[in-house]
PDB file of C-alpha atoms in Angstrom:
ATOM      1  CA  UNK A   1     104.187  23.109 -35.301  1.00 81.00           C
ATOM      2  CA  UNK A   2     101.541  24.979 -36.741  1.00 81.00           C
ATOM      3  CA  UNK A   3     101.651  22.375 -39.834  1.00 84.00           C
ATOM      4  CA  UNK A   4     101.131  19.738 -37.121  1.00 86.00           C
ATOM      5  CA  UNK A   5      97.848  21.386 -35.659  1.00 87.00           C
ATOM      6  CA  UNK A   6      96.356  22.340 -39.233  1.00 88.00           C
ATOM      7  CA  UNK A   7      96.800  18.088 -39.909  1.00 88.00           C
ATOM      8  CA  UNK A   8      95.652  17.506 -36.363  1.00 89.00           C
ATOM      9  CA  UNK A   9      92.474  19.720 -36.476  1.00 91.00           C
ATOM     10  CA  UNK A  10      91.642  18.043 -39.976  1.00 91.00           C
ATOM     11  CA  UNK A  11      91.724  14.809 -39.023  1.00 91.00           C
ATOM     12  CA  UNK A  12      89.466  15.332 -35.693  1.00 92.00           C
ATOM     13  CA  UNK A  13      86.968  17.371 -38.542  1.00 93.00           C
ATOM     14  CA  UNK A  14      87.076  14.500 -40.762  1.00 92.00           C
ATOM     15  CA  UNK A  15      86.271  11.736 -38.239  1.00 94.00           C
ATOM     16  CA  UNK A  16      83.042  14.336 -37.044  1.00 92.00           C
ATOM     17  CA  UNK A  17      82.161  14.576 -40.647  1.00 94.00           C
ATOM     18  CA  UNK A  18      82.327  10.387 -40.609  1.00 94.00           C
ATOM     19  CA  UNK A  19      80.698  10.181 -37.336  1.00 94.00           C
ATOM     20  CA  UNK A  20      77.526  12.372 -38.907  1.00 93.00           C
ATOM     21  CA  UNK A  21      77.500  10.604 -41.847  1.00 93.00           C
ATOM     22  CA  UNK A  22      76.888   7.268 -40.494  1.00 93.00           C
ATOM     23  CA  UNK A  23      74.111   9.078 -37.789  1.00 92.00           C
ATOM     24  CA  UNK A  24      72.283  10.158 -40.737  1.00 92.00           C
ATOM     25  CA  UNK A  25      72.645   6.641 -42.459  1.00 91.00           C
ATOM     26  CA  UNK A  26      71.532   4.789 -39.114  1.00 90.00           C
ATOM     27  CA  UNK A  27      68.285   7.565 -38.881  1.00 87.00           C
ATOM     28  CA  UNK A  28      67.500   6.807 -42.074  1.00 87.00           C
ATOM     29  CA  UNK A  29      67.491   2.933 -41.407  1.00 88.00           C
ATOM     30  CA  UNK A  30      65.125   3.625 -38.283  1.00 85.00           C
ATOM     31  CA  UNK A  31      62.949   5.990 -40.323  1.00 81.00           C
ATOM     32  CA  UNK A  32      62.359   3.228 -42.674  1.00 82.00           C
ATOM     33  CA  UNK A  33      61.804   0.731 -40.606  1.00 84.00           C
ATOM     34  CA  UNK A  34      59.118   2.783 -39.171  1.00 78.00           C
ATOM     35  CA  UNK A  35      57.360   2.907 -41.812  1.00 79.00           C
ATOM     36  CA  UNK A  36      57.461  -0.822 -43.366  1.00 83.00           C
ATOM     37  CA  UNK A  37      55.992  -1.545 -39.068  1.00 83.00           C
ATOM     38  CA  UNK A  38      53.304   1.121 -40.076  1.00 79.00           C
ATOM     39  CA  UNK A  39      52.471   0.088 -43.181  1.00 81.00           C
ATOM     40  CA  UNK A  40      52.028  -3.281 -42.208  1.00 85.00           C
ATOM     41  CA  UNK A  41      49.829  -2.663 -39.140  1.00 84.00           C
ATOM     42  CA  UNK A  42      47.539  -0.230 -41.006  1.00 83.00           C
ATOM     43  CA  UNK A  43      47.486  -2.597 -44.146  1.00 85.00           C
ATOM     44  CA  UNK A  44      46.358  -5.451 -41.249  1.00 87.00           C
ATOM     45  CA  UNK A  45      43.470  -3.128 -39.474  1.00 86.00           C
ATOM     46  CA  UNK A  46      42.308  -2.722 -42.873  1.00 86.00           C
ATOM     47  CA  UNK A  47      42.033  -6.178 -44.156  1.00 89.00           C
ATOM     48  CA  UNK A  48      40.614  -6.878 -40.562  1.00 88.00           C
ATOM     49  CA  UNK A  49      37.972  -4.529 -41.591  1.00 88.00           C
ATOM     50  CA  UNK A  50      37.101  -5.418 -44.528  1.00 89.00           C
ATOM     51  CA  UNK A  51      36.598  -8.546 -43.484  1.00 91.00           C
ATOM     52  CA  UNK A  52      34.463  -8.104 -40.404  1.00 89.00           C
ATOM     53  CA  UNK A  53      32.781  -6.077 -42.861  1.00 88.00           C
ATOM     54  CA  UNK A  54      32.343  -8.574 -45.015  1.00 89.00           C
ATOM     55  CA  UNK A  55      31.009 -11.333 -42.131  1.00 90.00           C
ATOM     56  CA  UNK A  56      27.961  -8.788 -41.499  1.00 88.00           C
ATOM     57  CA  UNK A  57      29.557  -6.973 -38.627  1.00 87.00           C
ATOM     58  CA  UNK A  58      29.449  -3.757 -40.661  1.00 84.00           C
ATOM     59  CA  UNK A  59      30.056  -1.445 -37.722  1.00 88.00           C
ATOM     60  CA  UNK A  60      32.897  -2.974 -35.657  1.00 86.00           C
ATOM     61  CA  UNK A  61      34.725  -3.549 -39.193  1.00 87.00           C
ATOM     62  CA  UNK A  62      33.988   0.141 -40.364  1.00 86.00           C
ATOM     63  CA  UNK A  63      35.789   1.368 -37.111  1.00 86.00           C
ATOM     64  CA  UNK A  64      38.546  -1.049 -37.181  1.00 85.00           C
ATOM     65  CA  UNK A  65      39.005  -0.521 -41.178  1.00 84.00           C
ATOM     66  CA  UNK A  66      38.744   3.443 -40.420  1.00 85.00           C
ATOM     67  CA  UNK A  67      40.906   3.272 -37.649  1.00 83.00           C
ATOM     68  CA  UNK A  68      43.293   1.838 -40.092  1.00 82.00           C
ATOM     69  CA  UNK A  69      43.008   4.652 -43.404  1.00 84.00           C
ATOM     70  CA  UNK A  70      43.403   7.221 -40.481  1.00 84.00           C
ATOM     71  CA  UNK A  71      46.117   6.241 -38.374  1.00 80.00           C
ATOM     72  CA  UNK A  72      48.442   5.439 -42.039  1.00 79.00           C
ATOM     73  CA  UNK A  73      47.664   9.276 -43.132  1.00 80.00           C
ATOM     74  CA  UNK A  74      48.331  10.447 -40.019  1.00 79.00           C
ATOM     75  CA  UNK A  75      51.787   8.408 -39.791  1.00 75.00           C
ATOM     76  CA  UNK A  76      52.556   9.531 -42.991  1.00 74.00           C
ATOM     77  CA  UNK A  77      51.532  13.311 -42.260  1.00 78.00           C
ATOM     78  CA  UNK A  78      53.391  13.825 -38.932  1.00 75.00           C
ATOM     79  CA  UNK A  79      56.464  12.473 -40.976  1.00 70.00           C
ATOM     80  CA  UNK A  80      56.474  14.456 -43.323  1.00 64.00           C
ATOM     81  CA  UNK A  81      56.121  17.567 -41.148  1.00 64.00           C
ATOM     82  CA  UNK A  82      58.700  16.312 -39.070  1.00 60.00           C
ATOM     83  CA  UNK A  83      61.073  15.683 -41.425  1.00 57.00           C
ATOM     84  CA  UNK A  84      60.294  19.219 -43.373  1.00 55.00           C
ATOM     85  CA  UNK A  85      60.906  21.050 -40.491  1.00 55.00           C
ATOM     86  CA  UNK A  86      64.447  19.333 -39.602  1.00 56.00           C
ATOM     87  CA  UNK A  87      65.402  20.825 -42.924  1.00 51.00           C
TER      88      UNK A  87
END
């Protein structure tokens, strides 16, 4: 009996230990994602910048181009806070 519980309690601790394996897999996936989205919208605001900038309307594309540079670092700060913190 008590050889039955030890292989019962094992089992349910292995399918937990699955089960938070493939969380951390799928978080990963979504944390990822994230950032190729991010990466492409700043990379976009930029090169929309630039090239107001470059059409004479220096001040719209500075913000736009700015807007860009800041909200990347600031994507890639608050993950990496985030991320150091969960650890």
């Amino acid at each position: 009996m008590a050889e039955l519980e030890q292989s019962h309690r094992h089992e349910c601790e292995n399918k937990a230990l699955r089960q938070n394996i493939e969380n951390h897999k799928a978080r990963n996936l979504e944390v990822a994602r994230g950032q190729r989205y991010g990466l492409v919208i700043g990379l976009t605001a930029i090169a929309a910048g630039a090239a107001l900038a470059f059409n004479g309307h220096g001040l719209p594309g500075g913000f736009i181009g700015t807007g860009g540079v800041i909200g990347l670092v600031a994507a890639f700060l608050y993950s990496h806070r985030k991320t150091s913190t969960k650890e």
